[in-house]
PDB file of C-alpha atoms in Angstrom:
ATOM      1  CA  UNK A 146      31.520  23.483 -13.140  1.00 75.00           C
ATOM      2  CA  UNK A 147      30.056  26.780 -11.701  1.00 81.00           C
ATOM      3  CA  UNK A 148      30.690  28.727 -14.994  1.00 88.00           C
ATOM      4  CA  UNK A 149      28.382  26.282 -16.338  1.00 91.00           C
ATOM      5  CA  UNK A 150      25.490  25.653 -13.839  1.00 91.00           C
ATOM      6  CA  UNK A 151      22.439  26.098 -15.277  1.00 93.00           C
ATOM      7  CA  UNK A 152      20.864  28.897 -13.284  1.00 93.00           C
ATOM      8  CA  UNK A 153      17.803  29.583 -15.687  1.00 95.00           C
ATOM      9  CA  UNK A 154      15.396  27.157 -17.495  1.00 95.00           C
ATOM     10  CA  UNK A 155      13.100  28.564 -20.337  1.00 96.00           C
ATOM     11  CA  UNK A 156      10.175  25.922 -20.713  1.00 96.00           C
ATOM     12  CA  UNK A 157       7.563  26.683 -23.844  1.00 95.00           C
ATOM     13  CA  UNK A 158       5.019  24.230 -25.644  1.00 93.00           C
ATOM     14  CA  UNK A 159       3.597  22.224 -22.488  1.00 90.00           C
ATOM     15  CA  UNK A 160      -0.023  22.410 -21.432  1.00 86.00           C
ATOM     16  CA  UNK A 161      -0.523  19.071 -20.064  1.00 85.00           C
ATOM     17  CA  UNK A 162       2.654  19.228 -17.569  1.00 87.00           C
ATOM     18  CA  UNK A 163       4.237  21.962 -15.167  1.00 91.00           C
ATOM     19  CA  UNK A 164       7.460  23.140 -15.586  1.00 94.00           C
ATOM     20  CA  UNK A 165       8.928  21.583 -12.851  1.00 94.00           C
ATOM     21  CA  UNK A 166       8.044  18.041 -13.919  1.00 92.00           C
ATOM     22  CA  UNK A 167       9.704  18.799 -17.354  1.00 93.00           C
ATOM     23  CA  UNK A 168      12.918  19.935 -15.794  1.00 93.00           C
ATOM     24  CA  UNK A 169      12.703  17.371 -13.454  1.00 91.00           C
ATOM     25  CA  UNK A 170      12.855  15.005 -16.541  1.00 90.00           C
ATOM     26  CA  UNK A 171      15.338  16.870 -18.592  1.00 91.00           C
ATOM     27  CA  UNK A 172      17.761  17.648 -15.894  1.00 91.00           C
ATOM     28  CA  UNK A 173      19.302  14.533 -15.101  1.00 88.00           C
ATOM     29  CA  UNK A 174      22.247  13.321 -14.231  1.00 83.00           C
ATOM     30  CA  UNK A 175      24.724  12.064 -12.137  1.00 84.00           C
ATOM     31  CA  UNK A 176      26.690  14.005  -9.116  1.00 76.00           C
ATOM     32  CA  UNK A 177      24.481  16.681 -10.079  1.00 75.00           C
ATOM     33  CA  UNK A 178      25.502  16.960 -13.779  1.00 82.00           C
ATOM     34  CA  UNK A 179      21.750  17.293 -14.731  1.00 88.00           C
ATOM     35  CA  UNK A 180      22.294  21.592 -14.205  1.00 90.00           C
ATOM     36  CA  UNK A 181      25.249  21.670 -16.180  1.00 92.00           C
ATOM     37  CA  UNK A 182      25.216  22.718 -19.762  1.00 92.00           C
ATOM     38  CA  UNK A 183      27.794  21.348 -20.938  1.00 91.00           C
ATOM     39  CA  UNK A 184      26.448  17.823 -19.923  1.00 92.00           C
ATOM     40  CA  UNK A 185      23.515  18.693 -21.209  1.00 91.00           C
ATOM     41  CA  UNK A 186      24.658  20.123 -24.519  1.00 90.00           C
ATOM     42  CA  UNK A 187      26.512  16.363 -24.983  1.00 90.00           C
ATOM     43  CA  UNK A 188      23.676  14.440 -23.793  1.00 90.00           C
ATOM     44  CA  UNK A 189      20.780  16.208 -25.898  1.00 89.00           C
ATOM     45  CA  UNK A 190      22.964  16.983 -29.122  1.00 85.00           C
ATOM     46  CA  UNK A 191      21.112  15.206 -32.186  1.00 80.00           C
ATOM     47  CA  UNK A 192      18.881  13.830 -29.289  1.00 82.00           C
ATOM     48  CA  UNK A 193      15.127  14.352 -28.337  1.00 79.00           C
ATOM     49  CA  UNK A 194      13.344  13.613 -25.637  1.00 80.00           C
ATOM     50  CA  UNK A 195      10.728  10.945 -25.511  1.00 79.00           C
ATOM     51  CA  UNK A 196       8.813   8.470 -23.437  1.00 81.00           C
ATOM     52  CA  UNK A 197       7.647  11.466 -21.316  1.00 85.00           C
ATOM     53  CA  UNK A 198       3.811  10.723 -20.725  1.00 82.00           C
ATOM     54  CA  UNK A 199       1.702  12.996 -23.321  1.00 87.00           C
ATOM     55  CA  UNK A 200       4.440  14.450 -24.944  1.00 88.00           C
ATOM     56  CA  UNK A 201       5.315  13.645 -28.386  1.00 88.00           C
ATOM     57  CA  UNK A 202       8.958  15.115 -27.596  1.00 89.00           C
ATOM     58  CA  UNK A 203      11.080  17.520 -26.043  1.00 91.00           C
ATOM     59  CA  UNK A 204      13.677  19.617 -27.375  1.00 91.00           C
ATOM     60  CA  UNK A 205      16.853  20.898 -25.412  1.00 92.00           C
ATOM     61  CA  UNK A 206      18.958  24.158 -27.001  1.00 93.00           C
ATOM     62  CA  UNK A 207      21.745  25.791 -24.849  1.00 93.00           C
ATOM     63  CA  UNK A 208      21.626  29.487 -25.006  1.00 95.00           C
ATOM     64  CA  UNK A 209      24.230  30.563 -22.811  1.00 94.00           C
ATOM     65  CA  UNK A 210      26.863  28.639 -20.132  1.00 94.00           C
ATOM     66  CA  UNK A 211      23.740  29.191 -17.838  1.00 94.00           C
ATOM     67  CA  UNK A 212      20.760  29.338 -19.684  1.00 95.00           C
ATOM     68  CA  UNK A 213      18.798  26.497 -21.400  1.00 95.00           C
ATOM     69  CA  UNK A 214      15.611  26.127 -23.214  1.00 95.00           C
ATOM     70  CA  UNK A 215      13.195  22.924 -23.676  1.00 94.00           C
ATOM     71  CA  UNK A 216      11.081  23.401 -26.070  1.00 94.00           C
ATOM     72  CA  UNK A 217       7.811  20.493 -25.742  1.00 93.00           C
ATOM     73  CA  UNK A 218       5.735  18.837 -28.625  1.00 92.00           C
ATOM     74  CA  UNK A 219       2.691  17.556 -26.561  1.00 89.00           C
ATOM     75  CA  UNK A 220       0.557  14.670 -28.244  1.00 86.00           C
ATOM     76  CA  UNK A 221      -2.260  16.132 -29.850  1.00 82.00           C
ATOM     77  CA  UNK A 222      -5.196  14.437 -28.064  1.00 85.00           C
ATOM     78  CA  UNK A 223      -8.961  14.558 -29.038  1.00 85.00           C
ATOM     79  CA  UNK A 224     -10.304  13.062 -25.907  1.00 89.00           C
ATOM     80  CA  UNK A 225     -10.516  10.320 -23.489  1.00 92.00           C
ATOM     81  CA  UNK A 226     -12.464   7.060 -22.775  1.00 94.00           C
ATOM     82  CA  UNK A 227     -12.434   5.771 -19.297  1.00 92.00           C
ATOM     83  CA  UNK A 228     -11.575   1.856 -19.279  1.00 92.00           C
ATOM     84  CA  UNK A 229     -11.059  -0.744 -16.462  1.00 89.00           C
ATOM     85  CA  UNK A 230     -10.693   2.331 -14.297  1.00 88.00           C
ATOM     86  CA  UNK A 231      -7.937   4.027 -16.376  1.00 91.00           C
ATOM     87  CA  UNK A 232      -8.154   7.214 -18.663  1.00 94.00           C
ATOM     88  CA  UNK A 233      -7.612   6.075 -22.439  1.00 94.00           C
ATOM     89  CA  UNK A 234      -6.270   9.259 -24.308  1.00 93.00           C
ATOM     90  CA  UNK A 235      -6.626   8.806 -28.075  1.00 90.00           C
ATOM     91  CA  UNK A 236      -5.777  11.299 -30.968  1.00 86.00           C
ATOM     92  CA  UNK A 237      -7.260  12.631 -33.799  1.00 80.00           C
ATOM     93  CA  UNK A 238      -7.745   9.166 -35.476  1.00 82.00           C
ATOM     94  CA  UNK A 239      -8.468   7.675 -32.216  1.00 87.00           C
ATOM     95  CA  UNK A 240      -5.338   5.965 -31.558  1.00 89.00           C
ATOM     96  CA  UNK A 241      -5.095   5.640 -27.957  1.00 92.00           C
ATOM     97  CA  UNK A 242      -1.225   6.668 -26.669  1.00 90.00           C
ATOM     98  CA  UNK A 243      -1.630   7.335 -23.174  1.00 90.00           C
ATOM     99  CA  UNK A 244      -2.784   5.188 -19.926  1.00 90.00           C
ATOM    100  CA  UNK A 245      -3.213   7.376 -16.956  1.00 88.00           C
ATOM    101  CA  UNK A 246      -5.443   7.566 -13.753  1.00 87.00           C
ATOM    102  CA  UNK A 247      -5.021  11.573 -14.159  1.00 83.00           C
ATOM    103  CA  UNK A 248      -7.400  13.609 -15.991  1.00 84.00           C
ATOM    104  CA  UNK A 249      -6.152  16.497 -18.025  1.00 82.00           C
ATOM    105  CA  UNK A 250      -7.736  19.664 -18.211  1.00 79.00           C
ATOM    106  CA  UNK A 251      -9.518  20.551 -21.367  1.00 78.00           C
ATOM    107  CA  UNK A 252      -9.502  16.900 -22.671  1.00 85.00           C
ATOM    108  CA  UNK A 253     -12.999  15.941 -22.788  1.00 87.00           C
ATOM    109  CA  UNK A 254     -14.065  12.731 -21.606  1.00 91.00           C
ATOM    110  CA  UNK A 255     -15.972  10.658 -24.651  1.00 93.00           C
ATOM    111  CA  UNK A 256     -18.847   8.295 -23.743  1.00 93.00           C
ATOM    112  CA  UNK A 257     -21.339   6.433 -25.874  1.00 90.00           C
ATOM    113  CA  UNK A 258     -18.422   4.546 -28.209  1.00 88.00           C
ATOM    114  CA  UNK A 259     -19.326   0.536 -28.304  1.00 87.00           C
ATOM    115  CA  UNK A 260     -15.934  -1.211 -28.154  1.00 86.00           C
ATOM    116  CA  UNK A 261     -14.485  -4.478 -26.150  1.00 84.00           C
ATOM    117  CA  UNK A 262     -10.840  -4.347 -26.030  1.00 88.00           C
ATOM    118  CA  UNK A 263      -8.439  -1.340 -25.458  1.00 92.00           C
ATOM    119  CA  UNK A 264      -4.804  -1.825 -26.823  1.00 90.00           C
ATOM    120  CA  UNK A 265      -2.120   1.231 -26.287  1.00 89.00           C
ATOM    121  CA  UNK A 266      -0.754   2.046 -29.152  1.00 86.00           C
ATOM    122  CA  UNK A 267      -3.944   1.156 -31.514  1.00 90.00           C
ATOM    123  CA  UNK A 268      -6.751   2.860 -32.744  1.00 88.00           C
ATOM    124  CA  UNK A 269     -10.129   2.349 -30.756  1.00 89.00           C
ATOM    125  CA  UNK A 270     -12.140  -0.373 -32.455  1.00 89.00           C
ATOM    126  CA  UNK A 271     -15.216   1.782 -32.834  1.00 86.00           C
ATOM    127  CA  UNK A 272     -18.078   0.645 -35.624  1.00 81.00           C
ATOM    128  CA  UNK A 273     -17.735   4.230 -37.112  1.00 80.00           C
ATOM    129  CA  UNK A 274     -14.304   5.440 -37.343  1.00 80.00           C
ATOM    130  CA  UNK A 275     -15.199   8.607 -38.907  1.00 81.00           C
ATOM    131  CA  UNK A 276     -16.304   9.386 -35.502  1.00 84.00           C
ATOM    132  CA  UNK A 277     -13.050  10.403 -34.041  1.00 83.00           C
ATOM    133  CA  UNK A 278     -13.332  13.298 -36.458  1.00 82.00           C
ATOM    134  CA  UNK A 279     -15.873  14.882 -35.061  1.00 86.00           C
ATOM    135  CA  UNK A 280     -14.984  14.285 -31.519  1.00 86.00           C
ATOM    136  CA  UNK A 281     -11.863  16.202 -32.566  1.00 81.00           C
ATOM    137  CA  UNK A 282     -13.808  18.873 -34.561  1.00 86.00           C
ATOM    138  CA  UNK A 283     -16.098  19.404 -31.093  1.00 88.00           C
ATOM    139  CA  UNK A 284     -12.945  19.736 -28.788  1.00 85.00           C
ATOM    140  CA  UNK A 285     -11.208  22.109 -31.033  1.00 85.00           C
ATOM    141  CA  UNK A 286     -14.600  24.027 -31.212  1.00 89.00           C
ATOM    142  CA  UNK A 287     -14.806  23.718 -27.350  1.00 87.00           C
ATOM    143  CA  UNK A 288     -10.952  25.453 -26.990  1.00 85.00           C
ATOM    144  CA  UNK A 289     -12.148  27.979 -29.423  1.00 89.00           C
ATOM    145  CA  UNK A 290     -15.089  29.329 -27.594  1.00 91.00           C
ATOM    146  CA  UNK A 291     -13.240  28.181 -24.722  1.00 88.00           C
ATOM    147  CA  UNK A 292     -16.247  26.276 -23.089  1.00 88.00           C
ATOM    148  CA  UNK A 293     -15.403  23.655 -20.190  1.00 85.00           C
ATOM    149  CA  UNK A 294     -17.182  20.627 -20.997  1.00 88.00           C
ATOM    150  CA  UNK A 295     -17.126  17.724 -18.384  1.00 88.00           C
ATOM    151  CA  UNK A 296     -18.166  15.202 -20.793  1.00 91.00           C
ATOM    152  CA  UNK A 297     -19.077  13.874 -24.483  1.00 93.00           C
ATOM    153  CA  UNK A 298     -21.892  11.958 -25.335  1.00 94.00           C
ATOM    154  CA  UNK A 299     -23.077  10.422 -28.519  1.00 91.00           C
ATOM    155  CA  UNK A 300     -25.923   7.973 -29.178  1.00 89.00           C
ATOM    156  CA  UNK A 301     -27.024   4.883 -31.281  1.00 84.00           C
ATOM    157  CA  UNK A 302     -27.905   7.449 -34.077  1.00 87.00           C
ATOM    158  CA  UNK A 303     -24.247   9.494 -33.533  1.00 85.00           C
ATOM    159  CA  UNK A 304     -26.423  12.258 -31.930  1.00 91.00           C
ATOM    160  CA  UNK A 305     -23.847  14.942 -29.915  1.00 93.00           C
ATOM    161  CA  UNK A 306     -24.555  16.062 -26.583  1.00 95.00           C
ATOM    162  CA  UNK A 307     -22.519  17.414 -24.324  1.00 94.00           C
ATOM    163  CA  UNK A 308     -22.976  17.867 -19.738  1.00 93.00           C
ATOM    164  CA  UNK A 309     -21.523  20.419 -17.796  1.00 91.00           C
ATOM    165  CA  UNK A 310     -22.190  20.115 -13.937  1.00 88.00           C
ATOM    166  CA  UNK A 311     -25.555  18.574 -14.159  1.00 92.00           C
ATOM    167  CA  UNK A 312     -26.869  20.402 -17.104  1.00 93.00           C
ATOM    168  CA  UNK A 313     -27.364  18.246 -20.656  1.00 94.00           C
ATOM    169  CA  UNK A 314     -27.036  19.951 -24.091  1.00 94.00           C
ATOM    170  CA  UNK A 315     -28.339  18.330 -27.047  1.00 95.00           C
ATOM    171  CA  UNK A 316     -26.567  19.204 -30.286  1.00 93.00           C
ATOM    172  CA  UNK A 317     -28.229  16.655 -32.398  1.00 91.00           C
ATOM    173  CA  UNK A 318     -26.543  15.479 -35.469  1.00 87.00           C
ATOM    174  CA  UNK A 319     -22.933  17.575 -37.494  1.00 83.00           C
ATOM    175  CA  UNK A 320     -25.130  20.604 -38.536  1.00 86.00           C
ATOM    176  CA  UNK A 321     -24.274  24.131 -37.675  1.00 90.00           C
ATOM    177  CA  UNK A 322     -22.099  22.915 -34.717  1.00 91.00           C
ATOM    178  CA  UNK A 323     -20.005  26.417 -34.754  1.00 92.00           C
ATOM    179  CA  UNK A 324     -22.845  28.113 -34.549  1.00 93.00           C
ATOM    180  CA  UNK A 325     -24.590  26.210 -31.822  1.00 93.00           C
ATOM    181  CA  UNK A 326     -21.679  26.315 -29.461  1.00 93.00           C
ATOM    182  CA  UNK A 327     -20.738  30.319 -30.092  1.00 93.00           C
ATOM    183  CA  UNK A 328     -24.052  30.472 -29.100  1.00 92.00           C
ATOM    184  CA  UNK A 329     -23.415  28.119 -25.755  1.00 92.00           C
ATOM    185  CA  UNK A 330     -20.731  30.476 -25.376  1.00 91.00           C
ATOM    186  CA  UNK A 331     -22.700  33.748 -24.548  1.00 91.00           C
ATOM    187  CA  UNK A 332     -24.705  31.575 -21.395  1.00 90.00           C
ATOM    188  CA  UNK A 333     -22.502  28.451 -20.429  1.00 87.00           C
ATOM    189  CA  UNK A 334     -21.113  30.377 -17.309  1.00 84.00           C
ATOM    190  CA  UNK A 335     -24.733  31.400 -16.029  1.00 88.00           C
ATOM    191  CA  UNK A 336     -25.114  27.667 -15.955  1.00 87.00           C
ATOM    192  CA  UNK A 337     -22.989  26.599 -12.842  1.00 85.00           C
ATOM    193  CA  UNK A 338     -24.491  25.244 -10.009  1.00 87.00           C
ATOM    194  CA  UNK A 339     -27.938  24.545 -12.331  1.00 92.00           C
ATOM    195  CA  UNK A 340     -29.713  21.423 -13.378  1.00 93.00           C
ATOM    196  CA  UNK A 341     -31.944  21.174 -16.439  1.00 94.00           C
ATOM    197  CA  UNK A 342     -31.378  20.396 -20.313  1.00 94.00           C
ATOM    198  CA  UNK A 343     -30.558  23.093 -23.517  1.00 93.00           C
ATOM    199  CA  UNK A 344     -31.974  21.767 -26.635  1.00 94.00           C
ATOM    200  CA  UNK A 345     -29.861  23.077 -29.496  1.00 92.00           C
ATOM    201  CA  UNK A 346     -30.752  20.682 -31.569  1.00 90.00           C
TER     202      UNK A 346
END
């Protein structure tokens, strides 16, 4: 048993969740198996990890008697809608996988969508679907220029605008997005603790 206690834990792909709540999922077992690689190697072999809350799946490879790495495939979310007091997290196409009173950090939240029922599992009945396209071209734009948005806004007429703290910035309709927020970029931290609108449109 000692030869094979798991003394180091190499932990790569998560954003969403620490470390130590990954272990603490992959490590279990019982009369303290759950740090033993040889348990582990028999319980994981051929065998991924799911039903871990925004993660796709988890991978577990034994590198040594004492050494283990869990490799994570997070669910690639586009934003969230806040429902009957619950966080909605949808995906690129706006299917909505997670449930959860936490919000995660640099998932937008996305306001302005006219729906009436949530369902998990199924896509967010939404007039325009092509919408969830562009919410998910904004966030990626948002990680590239690495700009901390509180919240997502779009109008009757689809128009984008975005709030951070209590400062509003209209980005009108899809045109020259990338260049608009680069530009948001160079000034977005000179904002904090302001009030007032940018009109970018």
């Amino acid at each position: 048993y000692e030869s094979h206690k798991v003394t180091e834990i190499e932990v790569t792909g998560n954003t969403m969740l620490t470390d130590d709540e990954i272990i603490k999922e992959v490590c279990t077992g019982p009369l303290g198996l759950g740090r033993n690689s040889l348990y582990l190697s028999f319980k994981y072999r051929n065998r991924e990890v799911t039903g871990i809350p925004f993660v796709e799946k988890m991978t577990v490879d034994i590198l040594t008697p004492t050494s283990i790495r869990i490799t994570v495939y997070e669910k690639a979310l586009a934003g969230y809608v806040n429902y009957l007091g619950d966080n909605m997290y949808f995906t690129r196409d706006g299917t909505v996988v997670e449930a959860s009173e936490e919000k995660v950090s640099g998932i937008p939240e996305v306001t302005g969508l006219k729906f009436d029922h949530i369902i998990l599992g199924e896509k967010l009945p939404v007039e325009n679907p092509d919408i969830f396209e562009r919410i998910l071209d904004t966030t990626q734009l948002l990680e590239k220029y690495q700009l901390d948005i509180d919240r997502i806004y779009f109008d009757s007429d689809n128009n984008l605008t975005l709030f951070y703290g209590d400062v509003r910035i209209d980005l009108g309709q899809n045109d020259y997005v990338n260049e608009k927020l680069s530009a948001l970029s160079y000034i977005l931290s000179k904002l904090t603790g302001r009030k007032g609108t940018i009109d970018l449109t």
